[in-house]
Coordinates of C-alpha atoms in Angstrom, one line a residue:
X432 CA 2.5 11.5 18.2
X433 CA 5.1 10.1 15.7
X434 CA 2.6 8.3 14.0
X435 CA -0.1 11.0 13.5
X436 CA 3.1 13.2 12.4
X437 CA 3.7 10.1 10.0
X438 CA -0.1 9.8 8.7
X439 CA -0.1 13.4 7.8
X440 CA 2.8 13.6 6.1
X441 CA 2.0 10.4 4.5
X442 CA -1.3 12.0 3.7
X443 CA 0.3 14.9 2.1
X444 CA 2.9 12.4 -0.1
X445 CA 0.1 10.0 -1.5
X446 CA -2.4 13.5 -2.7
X447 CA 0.8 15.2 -4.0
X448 CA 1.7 11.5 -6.3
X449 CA -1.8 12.2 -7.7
X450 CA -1.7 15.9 -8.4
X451 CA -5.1 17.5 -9.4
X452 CA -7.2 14.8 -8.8
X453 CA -5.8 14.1 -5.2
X454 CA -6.2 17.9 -4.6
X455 CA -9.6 18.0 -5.4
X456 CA -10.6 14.9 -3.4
X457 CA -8.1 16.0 -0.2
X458 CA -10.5 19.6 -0.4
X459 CA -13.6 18.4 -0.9
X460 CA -12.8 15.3 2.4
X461 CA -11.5 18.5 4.3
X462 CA -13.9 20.6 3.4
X463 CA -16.4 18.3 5.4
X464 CA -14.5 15.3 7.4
X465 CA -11.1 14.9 6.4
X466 CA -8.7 16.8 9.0
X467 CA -6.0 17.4 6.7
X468 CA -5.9 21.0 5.0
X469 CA -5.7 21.2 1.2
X470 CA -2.6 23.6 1.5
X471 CA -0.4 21.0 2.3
X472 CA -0.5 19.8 -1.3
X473 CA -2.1 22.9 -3.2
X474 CA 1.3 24.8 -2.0
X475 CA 3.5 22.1 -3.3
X476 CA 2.2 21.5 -6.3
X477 CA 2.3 25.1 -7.2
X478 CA 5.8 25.6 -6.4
X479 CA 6.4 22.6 -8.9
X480 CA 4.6 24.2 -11.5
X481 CA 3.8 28.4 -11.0
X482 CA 2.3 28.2 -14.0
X483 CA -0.5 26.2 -13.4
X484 CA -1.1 27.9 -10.0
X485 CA -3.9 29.0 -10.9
X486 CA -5.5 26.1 -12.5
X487 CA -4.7 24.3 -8.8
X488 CA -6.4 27.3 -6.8
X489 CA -9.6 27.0 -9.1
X490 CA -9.8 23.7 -8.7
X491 CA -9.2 23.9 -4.7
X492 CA -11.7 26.2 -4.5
X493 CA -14.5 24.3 -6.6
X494 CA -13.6 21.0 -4.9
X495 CA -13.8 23.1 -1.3
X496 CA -17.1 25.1 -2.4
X497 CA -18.6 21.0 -3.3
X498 CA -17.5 19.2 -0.2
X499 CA -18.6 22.5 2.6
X500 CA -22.3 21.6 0.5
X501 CA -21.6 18.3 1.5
X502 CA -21.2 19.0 5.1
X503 CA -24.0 21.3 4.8
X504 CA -25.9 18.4 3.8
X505 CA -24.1 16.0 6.9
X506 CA -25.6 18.8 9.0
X507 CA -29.3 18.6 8.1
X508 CA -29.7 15.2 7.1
X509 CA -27.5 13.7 10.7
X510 CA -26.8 16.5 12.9
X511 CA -29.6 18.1 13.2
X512 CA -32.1 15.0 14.2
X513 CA -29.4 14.0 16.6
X514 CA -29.1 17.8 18.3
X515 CA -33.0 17.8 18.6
X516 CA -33.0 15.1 21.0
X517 CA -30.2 16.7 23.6
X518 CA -31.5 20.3 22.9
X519 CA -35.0 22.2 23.5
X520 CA -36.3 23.4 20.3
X521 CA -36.7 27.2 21.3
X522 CA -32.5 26.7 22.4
X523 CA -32.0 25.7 18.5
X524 CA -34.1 28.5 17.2
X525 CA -32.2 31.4 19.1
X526 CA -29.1 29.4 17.3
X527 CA -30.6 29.7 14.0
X528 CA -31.8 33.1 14.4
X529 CA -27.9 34.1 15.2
X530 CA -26.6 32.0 11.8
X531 CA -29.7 33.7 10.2
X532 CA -27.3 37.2 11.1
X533 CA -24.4 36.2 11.4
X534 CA -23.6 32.7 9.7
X535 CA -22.3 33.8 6.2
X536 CA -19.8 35.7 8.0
X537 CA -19.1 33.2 10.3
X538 CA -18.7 30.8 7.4
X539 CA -16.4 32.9 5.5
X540 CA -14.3 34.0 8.4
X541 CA -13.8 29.9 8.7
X542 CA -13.4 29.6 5.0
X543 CA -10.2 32.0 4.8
X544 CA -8.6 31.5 8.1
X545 CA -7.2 28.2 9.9
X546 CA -10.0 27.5 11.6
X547 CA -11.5 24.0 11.3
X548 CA -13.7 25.0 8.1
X549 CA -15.9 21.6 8.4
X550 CA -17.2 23.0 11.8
X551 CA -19.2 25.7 10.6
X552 CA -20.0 24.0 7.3
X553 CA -21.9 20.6 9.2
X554 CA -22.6 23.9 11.9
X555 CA -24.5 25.7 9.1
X556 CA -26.7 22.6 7.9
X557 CA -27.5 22.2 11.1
X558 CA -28.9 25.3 12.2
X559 CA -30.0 25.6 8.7
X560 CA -28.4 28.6 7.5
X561 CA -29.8 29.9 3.5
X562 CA -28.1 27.7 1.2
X563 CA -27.6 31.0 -0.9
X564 CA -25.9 32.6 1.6
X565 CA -23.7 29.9 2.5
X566 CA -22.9 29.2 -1.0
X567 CA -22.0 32.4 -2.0
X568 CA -19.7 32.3 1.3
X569 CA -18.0 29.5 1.4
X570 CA -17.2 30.2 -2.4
X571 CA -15.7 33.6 -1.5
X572 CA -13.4 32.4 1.3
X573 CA -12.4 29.5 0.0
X574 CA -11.3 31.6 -3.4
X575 CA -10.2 33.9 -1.5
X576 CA -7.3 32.3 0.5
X577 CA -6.5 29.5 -2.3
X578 CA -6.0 32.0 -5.6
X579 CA -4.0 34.1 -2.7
X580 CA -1.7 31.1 -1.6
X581 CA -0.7 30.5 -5.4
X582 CA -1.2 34.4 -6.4
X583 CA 1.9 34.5 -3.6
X584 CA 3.8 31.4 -4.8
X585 CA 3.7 32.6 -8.7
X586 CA 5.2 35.8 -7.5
X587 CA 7.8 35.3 -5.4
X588 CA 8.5 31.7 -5.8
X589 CA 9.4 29.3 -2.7
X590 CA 10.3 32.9 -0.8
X591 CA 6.4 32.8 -0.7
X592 CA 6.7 30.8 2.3
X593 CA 7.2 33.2 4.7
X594 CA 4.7 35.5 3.6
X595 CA 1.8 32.7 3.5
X596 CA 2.5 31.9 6.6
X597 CA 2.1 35.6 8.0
X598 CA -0.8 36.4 5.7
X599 CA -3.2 33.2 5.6
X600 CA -1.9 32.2 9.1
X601 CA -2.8 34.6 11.9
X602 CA -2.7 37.5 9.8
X603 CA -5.9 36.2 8.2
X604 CA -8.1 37.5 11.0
X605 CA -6.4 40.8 10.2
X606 CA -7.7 40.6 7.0
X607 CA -10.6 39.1 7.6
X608 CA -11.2 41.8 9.9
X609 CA -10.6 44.5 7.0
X610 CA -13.2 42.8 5.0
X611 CA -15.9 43.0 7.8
X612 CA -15.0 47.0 7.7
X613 CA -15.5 47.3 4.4
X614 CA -18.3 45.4 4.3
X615 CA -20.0 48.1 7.2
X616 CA -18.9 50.9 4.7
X617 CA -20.2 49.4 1.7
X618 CA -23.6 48.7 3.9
X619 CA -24.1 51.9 4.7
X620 CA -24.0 53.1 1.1
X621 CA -26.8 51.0 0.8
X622 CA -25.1 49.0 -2.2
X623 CA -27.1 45.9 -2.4
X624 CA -26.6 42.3 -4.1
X625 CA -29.0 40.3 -5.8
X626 CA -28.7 37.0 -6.9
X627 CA -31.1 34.9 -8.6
X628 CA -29.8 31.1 -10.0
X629 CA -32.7 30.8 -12.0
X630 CA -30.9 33.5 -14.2
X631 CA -27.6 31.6 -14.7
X632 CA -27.0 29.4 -18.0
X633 CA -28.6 25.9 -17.9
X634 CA -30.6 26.4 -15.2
X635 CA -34.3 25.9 -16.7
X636 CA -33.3 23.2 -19.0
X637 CA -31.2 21.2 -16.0
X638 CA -34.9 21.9 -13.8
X639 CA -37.0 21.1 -16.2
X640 CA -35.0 17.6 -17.7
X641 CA -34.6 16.1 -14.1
X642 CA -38.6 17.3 -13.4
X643 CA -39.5 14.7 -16.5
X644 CA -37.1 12.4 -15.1
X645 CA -38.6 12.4 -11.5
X646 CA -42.1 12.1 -12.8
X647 CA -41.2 9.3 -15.3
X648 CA -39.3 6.9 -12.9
X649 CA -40.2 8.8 -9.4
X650 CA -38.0 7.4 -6.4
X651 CA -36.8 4.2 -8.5
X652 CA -35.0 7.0 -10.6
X653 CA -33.8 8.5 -8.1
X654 CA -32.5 5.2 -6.6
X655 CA -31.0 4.5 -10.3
X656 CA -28.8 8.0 -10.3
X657 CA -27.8 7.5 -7.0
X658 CA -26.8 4.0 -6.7
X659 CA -24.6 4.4 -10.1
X660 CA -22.9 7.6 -8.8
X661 CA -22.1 6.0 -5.9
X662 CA -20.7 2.6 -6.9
X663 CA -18.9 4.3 -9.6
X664 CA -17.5 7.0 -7.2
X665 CA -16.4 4.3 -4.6
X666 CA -15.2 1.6 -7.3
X667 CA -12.6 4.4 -8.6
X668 CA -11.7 5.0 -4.8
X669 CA -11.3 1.5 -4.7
X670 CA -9.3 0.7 -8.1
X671 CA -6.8 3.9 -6.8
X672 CA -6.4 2.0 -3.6
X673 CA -5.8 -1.5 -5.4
X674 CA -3.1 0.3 -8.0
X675 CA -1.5 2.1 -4.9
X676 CA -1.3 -1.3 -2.7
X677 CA 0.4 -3.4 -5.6
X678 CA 2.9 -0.5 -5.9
X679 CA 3.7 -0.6 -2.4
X680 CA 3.1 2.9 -1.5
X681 CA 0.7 2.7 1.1
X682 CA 2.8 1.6 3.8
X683 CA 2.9 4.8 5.4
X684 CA -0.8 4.8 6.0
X685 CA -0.9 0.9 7.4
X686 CA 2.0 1.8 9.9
X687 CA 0.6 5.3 10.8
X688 CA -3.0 3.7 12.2
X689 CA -1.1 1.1 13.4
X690 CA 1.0 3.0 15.1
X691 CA -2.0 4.9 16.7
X692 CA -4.3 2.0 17.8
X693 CA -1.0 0.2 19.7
X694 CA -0.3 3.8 21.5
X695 CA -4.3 3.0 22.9
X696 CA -3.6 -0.3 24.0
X697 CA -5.0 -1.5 27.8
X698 CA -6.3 -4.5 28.8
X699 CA -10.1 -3.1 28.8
X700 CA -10.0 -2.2 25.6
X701 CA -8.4 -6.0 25.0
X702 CA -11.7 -7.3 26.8
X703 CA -14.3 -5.1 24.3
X704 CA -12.3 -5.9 21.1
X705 CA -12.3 -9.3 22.1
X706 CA -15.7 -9.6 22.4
X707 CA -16.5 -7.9 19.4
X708 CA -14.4 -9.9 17.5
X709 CA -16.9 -12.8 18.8
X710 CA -19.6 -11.1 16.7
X711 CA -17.4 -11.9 13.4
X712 CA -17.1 -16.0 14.3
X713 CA -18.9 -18.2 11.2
X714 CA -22.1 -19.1 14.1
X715 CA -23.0 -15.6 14.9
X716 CA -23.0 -14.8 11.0
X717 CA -25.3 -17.2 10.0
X718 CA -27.5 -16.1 13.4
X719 CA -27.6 -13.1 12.4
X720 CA -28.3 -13.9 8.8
X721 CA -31.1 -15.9 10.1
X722 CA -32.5 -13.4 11.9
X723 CA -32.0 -10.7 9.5
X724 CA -34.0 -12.7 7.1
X725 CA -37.0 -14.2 9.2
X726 CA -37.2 -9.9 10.4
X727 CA -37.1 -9.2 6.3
X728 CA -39.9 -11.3 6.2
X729 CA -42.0 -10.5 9.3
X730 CA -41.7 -6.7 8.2
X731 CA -42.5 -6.8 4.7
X732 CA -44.5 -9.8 3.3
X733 CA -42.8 -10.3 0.8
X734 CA -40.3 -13.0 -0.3
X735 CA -38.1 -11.0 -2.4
X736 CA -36.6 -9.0 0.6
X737 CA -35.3 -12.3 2.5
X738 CA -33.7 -13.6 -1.0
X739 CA -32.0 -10.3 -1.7
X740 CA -30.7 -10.2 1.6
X741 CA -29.2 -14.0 1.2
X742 CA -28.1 -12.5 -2.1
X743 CA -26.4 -9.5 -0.7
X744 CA -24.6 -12.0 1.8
X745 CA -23.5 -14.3 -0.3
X746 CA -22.3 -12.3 -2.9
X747 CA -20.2 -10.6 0.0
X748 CA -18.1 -14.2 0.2
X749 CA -18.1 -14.7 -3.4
X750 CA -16.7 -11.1 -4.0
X751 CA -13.6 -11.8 -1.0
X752 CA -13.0 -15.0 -2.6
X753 CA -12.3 -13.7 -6.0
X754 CA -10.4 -10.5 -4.4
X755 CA -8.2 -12.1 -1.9
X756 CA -7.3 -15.1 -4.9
X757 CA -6.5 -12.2 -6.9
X758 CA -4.2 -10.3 -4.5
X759 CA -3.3 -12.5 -2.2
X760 CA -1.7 -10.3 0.5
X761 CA -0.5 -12.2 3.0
X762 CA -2.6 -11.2 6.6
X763 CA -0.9 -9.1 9.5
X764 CA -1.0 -12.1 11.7
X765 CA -1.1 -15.1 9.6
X766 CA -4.3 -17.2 10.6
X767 CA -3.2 -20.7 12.6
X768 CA -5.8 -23.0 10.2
X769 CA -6.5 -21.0 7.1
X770 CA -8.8 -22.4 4.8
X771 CA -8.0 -21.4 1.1
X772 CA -8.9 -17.3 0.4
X773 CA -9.2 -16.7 4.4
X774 CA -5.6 -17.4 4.6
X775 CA -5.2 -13.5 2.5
X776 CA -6.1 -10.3 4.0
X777 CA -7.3 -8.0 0.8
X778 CA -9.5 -7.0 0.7
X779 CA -11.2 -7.5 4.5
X780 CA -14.4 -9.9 4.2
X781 CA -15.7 -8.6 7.5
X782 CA -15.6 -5.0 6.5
X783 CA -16.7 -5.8 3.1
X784 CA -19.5 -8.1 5.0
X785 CA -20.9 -5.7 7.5
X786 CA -20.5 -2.7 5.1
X787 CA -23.1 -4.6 1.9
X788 CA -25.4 -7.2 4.2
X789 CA -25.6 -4.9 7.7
X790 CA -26.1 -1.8 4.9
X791 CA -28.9 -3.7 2.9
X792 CA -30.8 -4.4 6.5
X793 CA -30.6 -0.7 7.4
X794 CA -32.1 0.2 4.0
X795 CA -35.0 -2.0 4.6
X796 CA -35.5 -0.3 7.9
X797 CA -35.5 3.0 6.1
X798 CA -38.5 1.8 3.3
X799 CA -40.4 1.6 6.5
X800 CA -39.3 4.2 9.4
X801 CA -40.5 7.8 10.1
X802 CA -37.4 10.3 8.9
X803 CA -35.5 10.6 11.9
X804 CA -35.4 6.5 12.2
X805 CA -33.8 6.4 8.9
X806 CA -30.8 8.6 9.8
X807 CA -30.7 6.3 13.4
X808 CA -30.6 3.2 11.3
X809 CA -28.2 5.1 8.9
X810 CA -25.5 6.1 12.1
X811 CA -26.2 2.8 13.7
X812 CA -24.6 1.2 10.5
X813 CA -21.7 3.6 9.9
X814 CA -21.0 2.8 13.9
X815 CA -21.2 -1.2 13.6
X816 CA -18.6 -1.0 10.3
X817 CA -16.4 1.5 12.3
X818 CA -16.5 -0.7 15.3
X819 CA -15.7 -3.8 13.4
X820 CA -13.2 -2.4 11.5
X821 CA -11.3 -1.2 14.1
X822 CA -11.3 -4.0 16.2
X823 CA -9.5 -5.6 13.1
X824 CA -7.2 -3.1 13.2
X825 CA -6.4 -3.1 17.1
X826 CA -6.1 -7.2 17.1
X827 CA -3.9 -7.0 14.7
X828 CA -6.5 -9.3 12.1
X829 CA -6.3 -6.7 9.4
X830 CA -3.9 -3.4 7.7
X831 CA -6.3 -0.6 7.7
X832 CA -6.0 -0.2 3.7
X833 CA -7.6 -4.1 3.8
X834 CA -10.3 -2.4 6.0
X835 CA -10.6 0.3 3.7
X836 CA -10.7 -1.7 0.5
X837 CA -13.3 -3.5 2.1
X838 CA -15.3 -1.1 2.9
X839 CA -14.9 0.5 -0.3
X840 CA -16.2 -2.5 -2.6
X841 CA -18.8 -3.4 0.3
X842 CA -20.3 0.2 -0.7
X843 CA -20.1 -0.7 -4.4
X844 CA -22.1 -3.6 -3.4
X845 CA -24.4 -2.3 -1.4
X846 CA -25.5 0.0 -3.7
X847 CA -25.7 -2.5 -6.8
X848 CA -28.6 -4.6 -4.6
X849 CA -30.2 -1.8 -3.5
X850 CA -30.9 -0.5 -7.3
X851 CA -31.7 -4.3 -7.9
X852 CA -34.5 -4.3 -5.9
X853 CA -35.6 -1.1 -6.5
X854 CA -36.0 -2.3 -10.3
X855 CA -37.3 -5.2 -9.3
X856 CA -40.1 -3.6 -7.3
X857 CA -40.3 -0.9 -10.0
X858 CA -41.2 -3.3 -13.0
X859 CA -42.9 -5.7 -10.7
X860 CA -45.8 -3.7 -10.8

C-alpha cells in the first residue's frame, strides 16, 4: 500500500513541476487510462495562482473532453471486437439500445462525480453511443465540475477545501440529481436543442482540405499524418522523461513500481518471469528474427518487407547503443560480464526491441488480416511489451522509467519505418 500511496503522490508532484502542460496530459491519460484524477493537480495549481483558475479549468476540461474521445475510440476500435466474442450479439444490442436512452446521462453523471470517468467513456465506444451525444456530455460534466473546483478555490481561497470536498465529492450525485430534475421540467416544456457541426467556423474548409488530401495520397497520407504525430507526440514524452531522469526527480516513480512488483513476489511467479526472460537471451532473438523474416517473406513476396524488418531490428541496437553511451545509467543489478553499452540500463534495449521489431511484425499482419485480426495482432503486441517489460521490472534487470524510455523511443521508431515503407511502396508504383 505504501508504495501505491507513494506513486500517487509522486504522480501528483511530477504533473504539478510541469504546470499546464502536465495538467493537460494527467486529464486527457485519466480521462481514458490513467487512474489518477486531474484534481489532484488542477486544485493545487489554482490555489498557487487564483488568478489563472480559470485558464487551468478550461484547459482541464478541453484536455478531459480529448482524452474521454480517446477512450471512446479504445472502445470501438478494441473493446468492442473483444466483447463480441464472449457476448451474443442480441445481449450487446439490448446494451446499446439502453446507452441509446440513457448513455449521455450516464456519461455525464461519470463526468461530474467521482466515479471512474474512463468506464463509461471506453463503455460508450463500445456500445457505440452517438458521438454527438457523448461529446456534448462529456464536455458538459467535465466543465462542469472543473470551472466549479477553481470557481470555489478563486472565491474562498484554500477554505475551498472543505467545500470541494462536500460539493464535487458525494454531494455531486445531489447535484447531479438536480440536473436530471431540471432536465424532466425543461423536457416537458418541450424546449429542444439542435446542434449541427457543419455550422461551426472551419468546418467546410477543414472537410474539404483533408478530402483533397485523402484523395491525393489515400492511405500513404494517412500513414504520413499519423506516423509524424505519433513519433513527435512520443519523442516529446520521451525528451520530458530524459530531462526529468538527469535531474533526478524520477525516483519516486522507480521506487513506487518497485515497491509494488517486490510486494507480488512468490516463487511461481519467479518460475514464469524466469522463463520469459529466456525469450530476451541473444539465440532466441536472432530465432525469432529469422523467423519473422522468412514469414515476411512467405506472406508477402516481396523482398522489401524482410529488409525493413532487419532494418527495424538493427536500428533498435544501434539506437540503445548511442542512448545508453549517452546516458550511461548504471543498471539496477549490475550485469556480471557486461560488454560495452549493455553494461548501462537507459534506455531498456528489450523494451525498445520488442516495442519497434515485434510492432513492425504486427503491422505486416494488419496489411493482410480481416479487421478484427488487426486489433488481435494489435493487443497481442501491447501484451508481449507489457509482459517483457515487467519481467525486467520484477528481476530486478531494469528501473521502470528505463522501461518506459524504451518503450517510448521504440514507438518513435516504430512509427518512422512504418511511414518508410509506406513511401516506399507509395512511390514504388
Amino acid at each position: 500500500m505504501s508504495g501505491i500511496m507513494e506513486f500517487i503522490a509522486g504522480t501528483k508532484d511530477f504533473f504539478l513541476q510541469n504546470g499546464a502542460i502536465g495538467l493537460f496530459i494527467l486529464a486527457f491519460a485519466e480521462a481514458s487510462f490513467f487512474p489518477v484524477p486531474p484534481d489532484i493537480v488542477l486544485i493545487p495549481l489554482t490555489i498557487m495562482s487564483p488568478a489563472r483558475g480559470l485558464y487551468y479549468a478550461a484547459i482541464t476540461s478541453i484536455a478531459s473532453t480529448l482524452g474521454g474521445l480517446f477512450g471512446y475510440f479504445i472502445g470501438i476500435r478494441a473493446g468492442r471486437p473483444i466483447l463480441s466474442r464472449f457476448v451474443k450479439e442480441n445481449n450487446i444490442q439490448k446494451i446499446e439500445d439502453m446507452f441509446a436512452c440513457y448513455g449521455g446521462w450516464a456519461v455525464a453523471v461519470a463526468g461530474f462525480t467521482p466515479i471512474p470517468y474512463k468506464v463509461f467513456t471506453i463503455a460508450s465506444g463500445v456500445f457505440r453511443m452517438n458521438l454527438t451525444t457523448f461529446f456534448i456530455a462529456a464536455l458538459l460534466s467535465r466543465s462542469a465540475r472543473f470551472f466549479m473546483e477553481s470557481a470555489i478555490i478563486m472565491a474562498m481561497g484554500e477554505n475551498a477545501m472543505v467545500y470541494i470536498n462536500k460539493l464535487l465529492g458525494p454531494g455531486s450525485f445531489l447535484l447531479a440529481v438536480v440536473a436530471l430534475v431540471i432536465y424532466i421540467m425543461v423536457k416537458k416544456t418541450r424546449i429542444t436543442i439542435h446542434f449541427t457541426p457543419e455550422k461551426l467556423p472551419g468546418y467546410s474548409f477543414a472537410k474539404k482540405t483533408s478530402e483533397k488530401y485523402i484523395v491525393r495520397f489515400g492511405e500513404f497520407g494517412i500513414y504520413i499524418i499519423g506516423g509524424l504525430i505519433t513519433a513527435g507526440i512520443f519523442g516529446m514524452m520521451f525528451i520530458k522523461l530524459v530531462t526529468e531522469m538527469l535531474e533526478k526527480e524520477l525516483g519516486w516513480l522507480d521506487r513506487g513500481v518497485i515497491e509494488i512488483f517486490k510486494s507480488i513476489q512468490s516463487p511461481a511467479i519467479d518460475v514464469i518471469v524466469n522463463a520469459i526472460n529466456v525469450l530476451q537471451q541473444p539465440l532466441a532473438l536472432l530465432v525469432l528474427l529469422a523467423a519473422g523474416l522468412l514469414w515476411a517473406e512467405y506472406l508477402h513476396k516481396n523482398a522489401m518487407y524482410p529488409a525493413m524488418i532487419l532494418i527495424t531490428f538493427s536500428g533498435s541496437f544501434v539506437i540503445q547503443w548511442g542512448l545508453k553511451s549517452l546516458f550511461q545509467r548504471p543498471r539496477l543489478l549490475p550485469l556480471d560480464h557486461p560488454l560495452g553499452f549493455l553494461a548501462y540500463s537507459f534506455p531498456s534495449g528489450t523494451a525498445l526491441l520488442f516495442t519497434a521489431f515485434l510492432g513492425f511484425l504486427a503491422f505486416l499482419i494488419t496489411k493482410k488480416a480481416k479487421s478484427r485480426h488487426k486489433i488481435t495482432a494489435a493487443v497481442i503486441w501491447l501484451m508481449l511489451i507489457a509482459i517483457m517489460g515487467a519481467s525486467r521490472i520484477y528481476l530486478g534487470m531494469s528501473y521502470p522509467t528505463d522501461i518506459l524510455a524504451g518503450f517510448l523511443i521504440g514507438v518513435v521508431w516504430l512509427a518512422s519505418c512504418i511511414v518508410a515503407i509506406e513511401a516506399i511502396e507509395y512511390y514504388s508504383r
